[in-house]
CSV table of C-alpha atoms and ligand atoms in Angstrom, one decimal:
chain,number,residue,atom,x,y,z
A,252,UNK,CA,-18.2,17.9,20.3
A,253,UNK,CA,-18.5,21.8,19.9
A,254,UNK,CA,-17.4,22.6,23.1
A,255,UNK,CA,-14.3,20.2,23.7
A,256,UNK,CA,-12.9,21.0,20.5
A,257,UNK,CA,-12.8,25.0,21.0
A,258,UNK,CA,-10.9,24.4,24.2
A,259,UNK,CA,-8.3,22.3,22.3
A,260,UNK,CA,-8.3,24.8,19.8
A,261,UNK,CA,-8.2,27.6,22.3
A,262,UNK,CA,-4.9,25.8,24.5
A,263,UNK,CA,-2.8,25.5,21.0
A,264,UNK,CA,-3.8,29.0,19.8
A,265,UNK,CA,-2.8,30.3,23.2
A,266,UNK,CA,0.6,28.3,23.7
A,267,UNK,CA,2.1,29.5,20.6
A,268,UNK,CA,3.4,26.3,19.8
A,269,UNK,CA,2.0,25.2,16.1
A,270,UNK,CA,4.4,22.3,15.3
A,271,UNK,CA,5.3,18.9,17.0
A,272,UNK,CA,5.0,20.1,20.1
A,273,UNK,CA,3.2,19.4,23.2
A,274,UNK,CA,0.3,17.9,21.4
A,275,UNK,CA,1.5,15.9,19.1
A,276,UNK,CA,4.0,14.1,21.8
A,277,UNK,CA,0.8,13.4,24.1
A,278,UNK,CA,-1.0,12.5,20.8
A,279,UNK,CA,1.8,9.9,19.9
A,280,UNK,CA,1.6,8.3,23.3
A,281,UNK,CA,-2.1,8.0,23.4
A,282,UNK,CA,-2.2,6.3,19.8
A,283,UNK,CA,0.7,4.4,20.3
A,284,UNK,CA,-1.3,3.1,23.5
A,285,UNK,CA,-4.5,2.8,21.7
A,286,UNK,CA,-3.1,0.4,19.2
A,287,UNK,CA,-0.6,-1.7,21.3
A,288,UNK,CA,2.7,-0.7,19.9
A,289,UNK,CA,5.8,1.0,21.7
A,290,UNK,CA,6.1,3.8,19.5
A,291,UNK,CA,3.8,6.4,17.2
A,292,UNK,CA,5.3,8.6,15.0
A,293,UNK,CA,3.1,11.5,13.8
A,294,UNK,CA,3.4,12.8,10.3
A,295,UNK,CA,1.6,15.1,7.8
A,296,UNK,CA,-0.4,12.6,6.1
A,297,UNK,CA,-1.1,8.8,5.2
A,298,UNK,CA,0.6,8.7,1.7
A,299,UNK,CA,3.4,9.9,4.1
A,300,UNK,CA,3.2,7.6,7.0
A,301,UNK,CA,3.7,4.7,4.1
A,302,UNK,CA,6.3,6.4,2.4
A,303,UNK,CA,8.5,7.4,5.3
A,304,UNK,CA,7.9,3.6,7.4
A,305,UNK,CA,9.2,2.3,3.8
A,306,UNK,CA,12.0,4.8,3.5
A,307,UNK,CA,13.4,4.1,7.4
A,308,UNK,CA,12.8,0.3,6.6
A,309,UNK,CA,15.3,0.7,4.3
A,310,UNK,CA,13.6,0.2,0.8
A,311,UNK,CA,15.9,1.3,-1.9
A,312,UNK,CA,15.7,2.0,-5.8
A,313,UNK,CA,14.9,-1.2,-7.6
A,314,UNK,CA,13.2,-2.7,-4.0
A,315,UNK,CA,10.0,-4.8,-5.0
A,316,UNK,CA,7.1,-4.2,-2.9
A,317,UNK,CA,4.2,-6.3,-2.7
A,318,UNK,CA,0.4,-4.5,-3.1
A,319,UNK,CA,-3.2,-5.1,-3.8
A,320,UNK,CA,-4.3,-3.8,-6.6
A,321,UNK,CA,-7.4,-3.0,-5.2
A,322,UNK,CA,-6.2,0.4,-2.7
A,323,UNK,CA,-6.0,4.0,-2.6
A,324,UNK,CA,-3.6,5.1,-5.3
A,325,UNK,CA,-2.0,6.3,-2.5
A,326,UNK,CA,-1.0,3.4,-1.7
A,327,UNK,CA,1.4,2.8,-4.6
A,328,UNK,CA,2.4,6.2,-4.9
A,329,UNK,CA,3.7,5.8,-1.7
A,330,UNK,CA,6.0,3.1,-2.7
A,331,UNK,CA,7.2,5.1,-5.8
A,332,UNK,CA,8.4,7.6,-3.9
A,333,UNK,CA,10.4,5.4,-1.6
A,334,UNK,CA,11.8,4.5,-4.2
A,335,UNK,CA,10.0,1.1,-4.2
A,336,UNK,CA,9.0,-0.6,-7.2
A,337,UNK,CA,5.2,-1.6,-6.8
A,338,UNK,CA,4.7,-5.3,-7.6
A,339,UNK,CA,0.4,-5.7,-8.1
A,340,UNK,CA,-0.9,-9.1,-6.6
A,341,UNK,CA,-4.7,-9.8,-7.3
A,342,UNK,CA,-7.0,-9.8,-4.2
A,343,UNK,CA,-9.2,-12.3,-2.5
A,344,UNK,CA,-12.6,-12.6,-3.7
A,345,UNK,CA,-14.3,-12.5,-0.9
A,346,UNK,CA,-12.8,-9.7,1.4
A,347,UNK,CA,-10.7,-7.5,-1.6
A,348,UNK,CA,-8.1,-7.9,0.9
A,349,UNK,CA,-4.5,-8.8,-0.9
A,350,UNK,CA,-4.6,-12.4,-1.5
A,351,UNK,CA,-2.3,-14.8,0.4
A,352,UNK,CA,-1.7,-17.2,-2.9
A,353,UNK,CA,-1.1,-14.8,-5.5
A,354,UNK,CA,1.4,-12.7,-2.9
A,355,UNK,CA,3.2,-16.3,-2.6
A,356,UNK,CA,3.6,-16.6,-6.3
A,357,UNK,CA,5.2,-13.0,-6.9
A,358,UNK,CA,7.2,-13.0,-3.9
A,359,UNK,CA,11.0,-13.2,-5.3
A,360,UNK,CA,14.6,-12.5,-4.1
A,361,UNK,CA,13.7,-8.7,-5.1
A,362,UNK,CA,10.6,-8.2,-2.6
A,363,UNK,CA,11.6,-6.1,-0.1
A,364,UNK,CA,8.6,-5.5,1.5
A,365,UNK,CA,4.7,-6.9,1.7
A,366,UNK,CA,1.6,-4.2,2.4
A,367,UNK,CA,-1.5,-5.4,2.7
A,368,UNK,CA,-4.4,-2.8,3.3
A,369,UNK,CA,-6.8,-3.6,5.8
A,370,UNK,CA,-9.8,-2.4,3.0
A,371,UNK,CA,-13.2,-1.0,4.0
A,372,UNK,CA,-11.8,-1.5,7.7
A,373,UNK,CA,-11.7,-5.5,7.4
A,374,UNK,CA,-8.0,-6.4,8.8
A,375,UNK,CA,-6.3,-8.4,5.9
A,376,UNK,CA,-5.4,-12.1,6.6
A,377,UNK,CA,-2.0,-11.0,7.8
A,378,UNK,CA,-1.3,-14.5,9.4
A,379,UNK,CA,-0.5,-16.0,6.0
A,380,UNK,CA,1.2,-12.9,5.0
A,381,UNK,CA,3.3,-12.4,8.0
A,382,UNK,CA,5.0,-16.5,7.6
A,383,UNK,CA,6.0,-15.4,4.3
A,384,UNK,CA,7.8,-12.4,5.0
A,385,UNK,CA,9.5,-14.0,7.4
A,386,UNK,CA,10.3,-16.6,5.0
A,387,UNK,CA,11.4,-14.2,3.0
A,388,UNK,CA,13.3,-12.2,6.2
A,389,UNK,CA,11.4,-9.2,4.6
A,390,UNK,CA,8.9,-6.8,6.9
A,391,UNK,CA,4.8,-6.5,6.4
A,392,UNK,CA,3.8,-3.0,6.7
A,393,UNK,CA,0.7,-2.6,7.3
A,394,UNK,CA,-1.5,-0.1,5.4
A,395,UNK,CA,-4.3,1.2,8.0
A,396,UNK,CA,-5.3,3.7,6.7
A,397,UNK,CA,-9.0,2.8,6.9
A,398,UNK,CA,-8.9,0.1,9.5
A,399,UNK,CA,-8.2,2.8,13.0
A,400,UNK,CA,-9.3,0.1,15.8
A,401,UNK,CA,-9.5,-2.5,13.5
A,402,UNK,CA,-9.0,-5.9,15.7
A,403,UNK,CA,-7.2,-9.3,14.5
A,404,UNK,CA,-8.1,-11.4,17.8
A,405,UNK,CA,-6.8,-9.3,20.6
A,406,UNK,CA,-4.4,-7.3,18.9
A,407,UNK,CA,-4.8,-3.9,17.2
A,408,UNK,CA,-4.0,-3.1,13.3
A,409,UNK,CA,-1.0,-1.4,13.3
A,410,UNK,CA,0.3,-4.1,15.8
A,411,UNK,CA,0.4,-6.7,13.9
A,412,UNK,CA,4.0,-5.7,11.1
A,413,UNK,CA,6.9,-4.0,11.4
A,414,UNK,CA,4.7,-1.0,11.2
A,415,UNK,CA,1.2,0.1,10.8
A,416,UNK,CA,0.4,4.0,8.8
A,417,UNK,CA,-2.6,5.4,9.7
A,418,UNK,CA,-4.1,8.5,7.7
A,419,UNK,CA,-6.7,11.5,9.5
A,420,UNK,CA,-7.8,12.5,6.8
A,421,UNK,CA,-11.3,14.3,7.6
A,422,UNK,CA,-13.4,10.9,6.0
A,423,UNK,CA,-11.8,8.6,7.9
A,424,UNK,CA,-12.7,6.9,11.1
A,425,UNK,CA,-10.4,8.9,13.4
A,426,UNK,CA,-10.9,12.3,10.9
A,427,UNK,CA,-8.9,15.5,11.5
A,428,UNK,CA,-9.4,19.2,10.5
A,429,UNK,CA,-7.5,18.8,8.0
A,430,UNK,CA,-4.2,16.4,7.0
A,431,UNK,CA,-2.5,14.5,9.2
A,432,UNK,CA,-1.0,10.5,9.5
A,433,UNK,CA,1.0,8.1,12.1
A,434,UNK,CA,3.6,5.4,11.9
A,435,UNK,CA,2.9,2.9,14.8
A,436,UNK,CA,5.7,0.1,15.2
A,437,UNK,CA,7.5,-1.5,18.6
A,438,UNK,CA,10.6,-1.3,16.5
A,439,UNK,CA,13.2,1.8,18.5
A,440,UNK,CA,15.6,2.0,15.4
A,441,UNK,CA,12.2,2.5,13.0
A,442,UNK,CA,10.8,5.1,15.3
A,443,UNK,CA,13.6,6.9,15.9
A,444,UNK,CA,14.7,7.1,12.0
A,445,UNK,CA,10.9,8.2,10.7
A,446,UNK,CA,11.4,10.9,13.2
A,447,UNK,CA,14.4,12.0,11.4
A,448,UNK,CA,12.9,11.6,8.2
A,449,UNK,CA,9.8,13.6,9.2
A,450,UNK,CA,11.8,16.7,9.8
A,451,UNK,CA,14.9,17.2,7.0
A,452,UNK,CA,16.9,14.5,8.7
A,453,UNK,CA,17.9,16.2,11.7
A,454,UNK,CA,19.6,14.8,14.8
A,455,UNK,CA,19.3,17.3,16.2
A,456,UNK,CA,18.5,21.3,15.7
A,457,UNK,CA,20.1,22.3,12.0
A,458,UNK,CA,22.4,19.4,12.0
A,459,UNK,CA,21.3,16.5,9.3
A,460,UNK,CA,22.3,13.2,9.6
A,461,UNK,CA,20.4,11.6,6.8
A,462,UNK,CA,18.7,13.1,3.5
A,463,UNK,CA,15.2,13.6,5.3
A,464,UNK,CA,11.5,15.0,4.0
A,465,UNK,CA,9.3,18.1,5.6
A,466,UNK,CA,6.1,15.8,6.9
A,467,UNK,CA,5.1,16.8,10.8
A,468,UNK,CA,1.8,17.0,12.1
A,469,UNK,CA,0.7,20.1,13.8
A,470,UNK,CA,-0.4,20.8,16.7
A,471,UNK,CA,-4.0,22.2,16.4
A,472,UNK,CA,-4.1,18.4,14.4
A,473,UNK,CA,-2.9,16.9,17.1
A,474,UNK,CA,-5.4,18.5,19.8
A,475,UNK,CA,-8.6,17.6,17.9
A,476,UNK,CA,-7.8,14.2,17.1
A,477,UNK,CA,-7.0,13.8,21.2
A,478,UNK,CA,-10.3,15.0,22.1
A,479,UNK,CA,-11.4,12.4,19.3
A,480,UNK,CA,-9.9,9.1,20.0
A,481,UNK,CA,-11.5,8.5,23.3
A,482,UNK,CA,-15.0,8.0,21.3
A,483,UNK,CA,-13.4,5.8,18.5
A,484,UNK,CA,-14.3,2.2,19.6
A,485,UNK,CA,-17.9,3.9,20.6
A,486,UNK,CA,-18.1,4.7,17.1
A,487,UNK,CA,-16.4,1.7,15.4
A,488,UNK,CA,-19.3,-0.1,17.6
A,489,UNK,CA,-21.7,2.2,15.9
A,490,UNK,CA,-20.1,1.5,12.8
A,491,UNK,CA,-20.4,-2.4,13.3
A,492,UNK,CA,-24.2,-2.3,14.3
A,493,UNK,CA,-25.1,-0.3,11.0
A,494,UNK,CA,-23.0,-2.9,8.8
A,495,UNK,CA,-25.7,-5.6,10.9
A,496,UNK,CA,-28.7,-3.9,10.7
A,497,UNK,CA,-28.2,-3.2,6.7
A,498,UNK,CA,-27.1,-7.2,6.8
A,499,UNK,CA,-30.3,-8.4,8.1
A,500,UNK,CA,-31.8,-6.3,6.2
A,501,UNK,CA,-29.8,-6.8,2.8
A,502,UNK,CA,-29.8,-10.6,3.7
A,503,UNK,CA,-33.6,-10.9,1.5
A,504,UNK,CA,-32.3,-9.5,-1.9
A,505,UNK,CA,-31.3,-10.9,-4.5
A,506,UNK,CA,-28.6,-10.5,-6.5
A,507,UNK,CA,-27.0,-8.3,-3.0
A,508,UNK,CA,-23.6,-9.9,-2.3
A,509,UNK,CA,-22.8,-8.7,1.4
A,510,UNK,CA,-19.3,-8.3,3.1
A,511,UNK,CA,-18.0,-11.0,5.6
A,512,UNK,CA,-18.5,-9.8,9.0
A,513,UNK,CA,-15.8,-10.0,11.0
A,514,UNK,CA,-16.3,-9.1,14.8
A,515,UNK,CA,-12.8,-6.8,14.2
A,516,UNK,CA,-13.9,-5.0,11.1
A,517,UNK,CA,-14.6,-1.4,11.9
A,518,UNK,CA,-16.5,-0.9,8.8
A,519,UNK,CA,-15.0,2.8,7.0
A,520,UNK,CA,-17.1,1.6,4.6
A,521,UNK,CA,-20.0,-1.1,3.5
A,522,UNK,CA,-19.1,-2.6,0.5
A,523,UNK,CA,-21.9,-4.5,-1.0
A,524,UNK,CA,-21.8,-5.8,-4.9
A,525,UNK,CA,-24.3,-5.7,-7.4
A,526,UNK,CA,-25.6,-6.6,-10.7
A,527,UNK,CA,-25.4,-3.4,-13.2
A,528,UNK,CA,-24.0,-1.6,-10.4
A,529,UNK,CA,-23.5,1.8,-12.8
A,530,UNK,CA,-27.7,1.8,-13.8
A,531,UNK,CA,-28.6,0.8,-10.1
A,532,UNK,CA,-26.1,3.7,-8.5
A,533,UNK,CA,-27.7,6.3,-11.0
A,534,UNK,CA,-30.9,5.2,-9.7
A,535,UNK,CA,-30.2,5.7,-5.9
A,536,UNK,CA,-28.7,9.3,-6.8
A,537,UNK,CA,-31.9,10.1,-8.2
A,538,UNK,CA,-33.6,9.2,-4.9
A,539,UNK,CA,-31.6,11.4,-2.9
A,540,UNK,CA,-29.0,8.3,-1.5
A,541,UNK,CA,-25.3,9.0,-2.3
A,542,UNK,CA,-23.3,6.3,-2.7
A,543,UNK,CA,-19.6,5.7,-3.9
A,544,UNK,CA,-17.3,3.3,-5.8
A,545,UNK,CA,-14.1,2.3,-4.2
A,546,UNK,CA,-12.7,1.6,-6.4
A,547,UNK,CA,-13.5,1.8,-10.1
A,548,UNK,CA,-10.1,1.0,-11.1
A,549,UNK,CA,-8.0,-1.1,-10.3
A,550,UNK,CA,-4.0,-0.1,-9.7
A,551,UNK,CA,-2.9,-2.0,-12.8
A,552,UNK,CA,-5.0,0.4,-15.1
A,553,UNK,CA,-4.1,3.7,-13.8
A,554,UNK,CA,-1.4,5.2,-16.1
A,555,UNK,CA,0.6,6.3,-13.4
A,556,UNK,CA,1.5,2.8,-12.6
A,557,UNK,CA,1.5,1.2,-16.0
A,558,UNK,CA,5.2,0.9,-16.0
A,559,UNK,CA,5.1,-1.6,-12.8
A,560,UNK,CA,2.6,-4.1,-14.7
A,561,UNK,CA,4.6,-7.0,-15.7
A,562,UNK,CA,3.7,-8.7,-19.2
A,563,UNK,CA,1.3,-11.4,-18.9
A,564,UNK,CA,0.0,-10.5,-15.5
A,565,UNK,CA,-3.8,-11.0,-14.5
A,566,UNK,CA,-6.1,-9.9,-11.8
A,567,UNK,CA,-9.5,-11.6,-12.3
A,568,UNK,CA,-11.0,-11.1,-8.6
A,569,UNK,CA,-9.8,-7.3,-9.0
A,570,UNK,CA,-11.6,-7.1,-12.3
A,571,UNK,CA,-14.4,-9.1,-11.4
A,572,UNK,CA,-15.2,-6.7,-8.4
A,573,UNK,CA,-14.2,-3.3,-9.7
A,574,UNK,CA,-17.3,-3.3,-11.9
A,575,UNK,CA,-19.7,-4.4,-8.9
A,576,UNK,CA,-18.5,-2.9,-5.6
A,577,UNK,CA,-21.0,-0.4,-4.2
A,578,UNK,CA,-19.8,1.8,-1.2
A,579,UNK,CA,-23.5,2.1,1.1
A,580,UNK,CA,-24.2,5.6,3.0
A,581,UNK,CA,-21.7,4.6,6.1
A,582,UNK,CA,-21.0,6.4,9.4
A,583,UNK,CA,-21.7,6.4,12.8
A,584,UNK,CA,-24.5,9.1,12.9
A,585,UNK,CA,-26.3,7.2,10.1
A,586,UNK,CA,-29.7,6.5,11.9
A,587,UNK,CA,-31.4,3.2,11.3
A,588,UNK,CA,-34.7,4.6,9.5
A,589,UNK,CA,-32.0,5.7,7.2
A,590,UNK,CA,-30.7,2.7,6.4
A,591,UNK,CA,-34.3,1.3,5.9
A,592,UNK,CA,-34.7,3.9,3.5
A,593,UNK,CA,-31.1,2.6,1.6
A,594,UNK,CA,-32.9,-0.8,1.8
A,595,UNK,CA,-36.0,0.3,0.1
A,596,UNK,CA,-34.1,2.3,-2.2
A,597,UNK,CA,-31.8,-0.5,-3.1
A,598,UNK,CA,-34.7,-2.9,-3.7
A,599,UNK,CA,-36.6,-0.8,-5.8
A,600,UNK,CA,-33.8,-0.5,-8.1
A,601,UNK,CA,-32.9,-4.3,-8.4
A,602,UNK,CA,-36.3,-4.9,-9.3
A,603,UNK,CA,-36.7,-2.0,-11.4
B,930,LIG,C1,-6.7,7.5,2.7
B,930,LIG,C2,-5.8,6.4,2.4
B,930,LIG,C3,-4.4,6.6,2.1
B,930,LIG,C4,-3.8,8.0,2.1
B,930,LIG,O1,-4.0,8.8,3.2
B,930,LIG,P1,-3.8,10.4,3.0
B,930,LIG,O2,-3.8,10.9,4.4
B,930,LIG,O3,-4.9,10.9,2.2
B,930,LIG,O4,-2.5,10.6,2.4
B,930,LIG,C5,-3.6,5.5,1.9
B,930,LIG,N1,-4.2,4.3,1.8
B,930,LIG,C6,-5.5,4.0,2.0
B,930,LIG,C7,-6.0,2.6,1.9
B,930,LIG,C8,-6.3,5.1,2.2
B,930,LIG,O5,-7.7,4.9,2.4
């Protein structure tokens, strides 16, 4: 993409422009487009795209949120610095996607909020999710963040809530050069009150009308993701045929427990789990295969959110999986001998 991405660069250096300009409006309306919503609302990251949809959907100190604890940290953080308080529900067993029964038995008169994170890419089984916010007259955000494309039937991730926060950061599916994040919703009054958040509250130029953050995206951001969304779903495809190939493949060993495939998973990464995952990962790093772990711990351990664990709480599908997940060399240049070589790699270490 050489080329196309030095004339993008080029047009921004040469317009002068640097911040939410030209680009980044065009950018919005493109990924707004892409994903089926009325409205995208660039900002300077994904941790921000969560905090500010939270923020403008009017979570206040003391606000419960509902959240896997099986995410990015950034995830929760998010939430703490909306002021949230992060409620941790246990994930299903299968897809590490927030589970549906243990969200119904910690919602409360508190809960403010549900996000679910579409993990690995695999949409979470928002259906469920979505009857009991509305139960609950609450909104689902949805955490994208690895799931750009992602399909639930027809409709696009970040479709499918009151909002949908996507993160560029460079590893994921839709990367940038750099930092960068979107808010997608159809909801006018959340749009229009993220982009007052986004830039010190202003109505308009030096005149704040709410207590608002610095998160924009900038414009040399914006240009190279433009020139990159038109190949996404060619490399969310590409994505999907790897996760299949190392399926058929994977299918034969034992002990090798796949993912679900889903035909709207875009795959930002192949999960598998394994027996003695720490001795068989060593193993592949000394054959030259890099693999990753995502994540070692769960939410509920990490200090920083030890105060939000409620006595008596448990998360045995989190636990259970946190010490057997294995995150498989995955993206769309990956070439097939390459997974054959993971294959041979993996087998040899599982009968090792
Ligand atoms: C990457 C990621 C984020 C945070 O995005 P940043 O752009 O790094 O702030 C949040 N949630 C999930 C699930 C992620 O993978």
């Amino acid at each position: 993409m050489g080329p196309e991405l030095s004339a993008a660069l080029d047009r921004v250096l040469r317009s002068g422009q640097f911040i939410l300009g030209t680009e980044v409006a065009a950018f919005e309306s493109e990924f707004a487009t892409y994903c089926g919503t009325r409205y995208a609302r660039a900002v300077a990251s994904g941790t921000d795209a969560l905090q500010l949809a939270l923020a403008g959907a009017g979570i206040t100190p003391g606000d419960e949120v509902i959240v896997p604890t099986v995410t990015s940290g950034a995830t929760a953080t998010a939430i703490v610095r909306a002021g949230g308080r992060p409620i941790f529900v246990d994930v299903d067993s299968r897809t590490l996607t927030l589970s549906v029964d243990d969200t119904a038995r910690h919602v409360s008169p508190r809960t403010r909020a549900i996000v679910p994170v579409h993990l690995y890419g695999h949409p979470a089984d928002v259906e469920p999710l979505l009857e009991i916010a509305s139960q609950h007259n609450i909104p689902l955000i949805e955490d994208a963040c690895q799931a750009h494309g992602a399909r639930v039937g027809l409709r696009r991730v970040g479709a499918l809530g009151l909002a949908g926060c996507f993160s560029f950061y460079p590893s994921k599916n839709l990367g940038a050069y750099g930092d960068g994040g979107m808010i997608t919703t159809d909801s006018e009054e959340l749009a229009n009150r993220v982009q007052l958040l986004r830039q010190y509250g202003w109505q308009r130029r030096d005149f704040a009308e709410i207590l608002g953050f610095n998160s924009r995206l900038d414009e040399i951001q914006a240009a190279l993701l433009r020139c990159k969304l038109p190949y996404l779903d060619t490399w969310n495809e590409r994505r999907r045929q790897i996760a299949h190939e190392y399926n058929i493949r994977l299918a034969e060993l034992a002990g090798v427990q796949l993912p679900i495939f889903d035909a709207g998973d875009v795959f930002h990464l192949f999960v598998v789990r394994v027996p003695k995952r720490d001795k068989v990962r060593e193993g592949l790093t000394e054959r030259g295969i890099d693999t990753g772990i995502h994540y070692a711990s769960p939410l509920h351990r990490q200090p920083a959110f030890s105060a939000f664990v409620g006595s008596g709480r448990s998360f045995p599908n989190a636990e259970a999986a946190c010490s057997e997940i294995l995150s498989l060399p995955m993206f769309p240049q990956l070439r097939i001998e390459e997974v054959d070589m993971v294959v041979r790699a993996l087998r040899a270490e599982l009968e090792s």
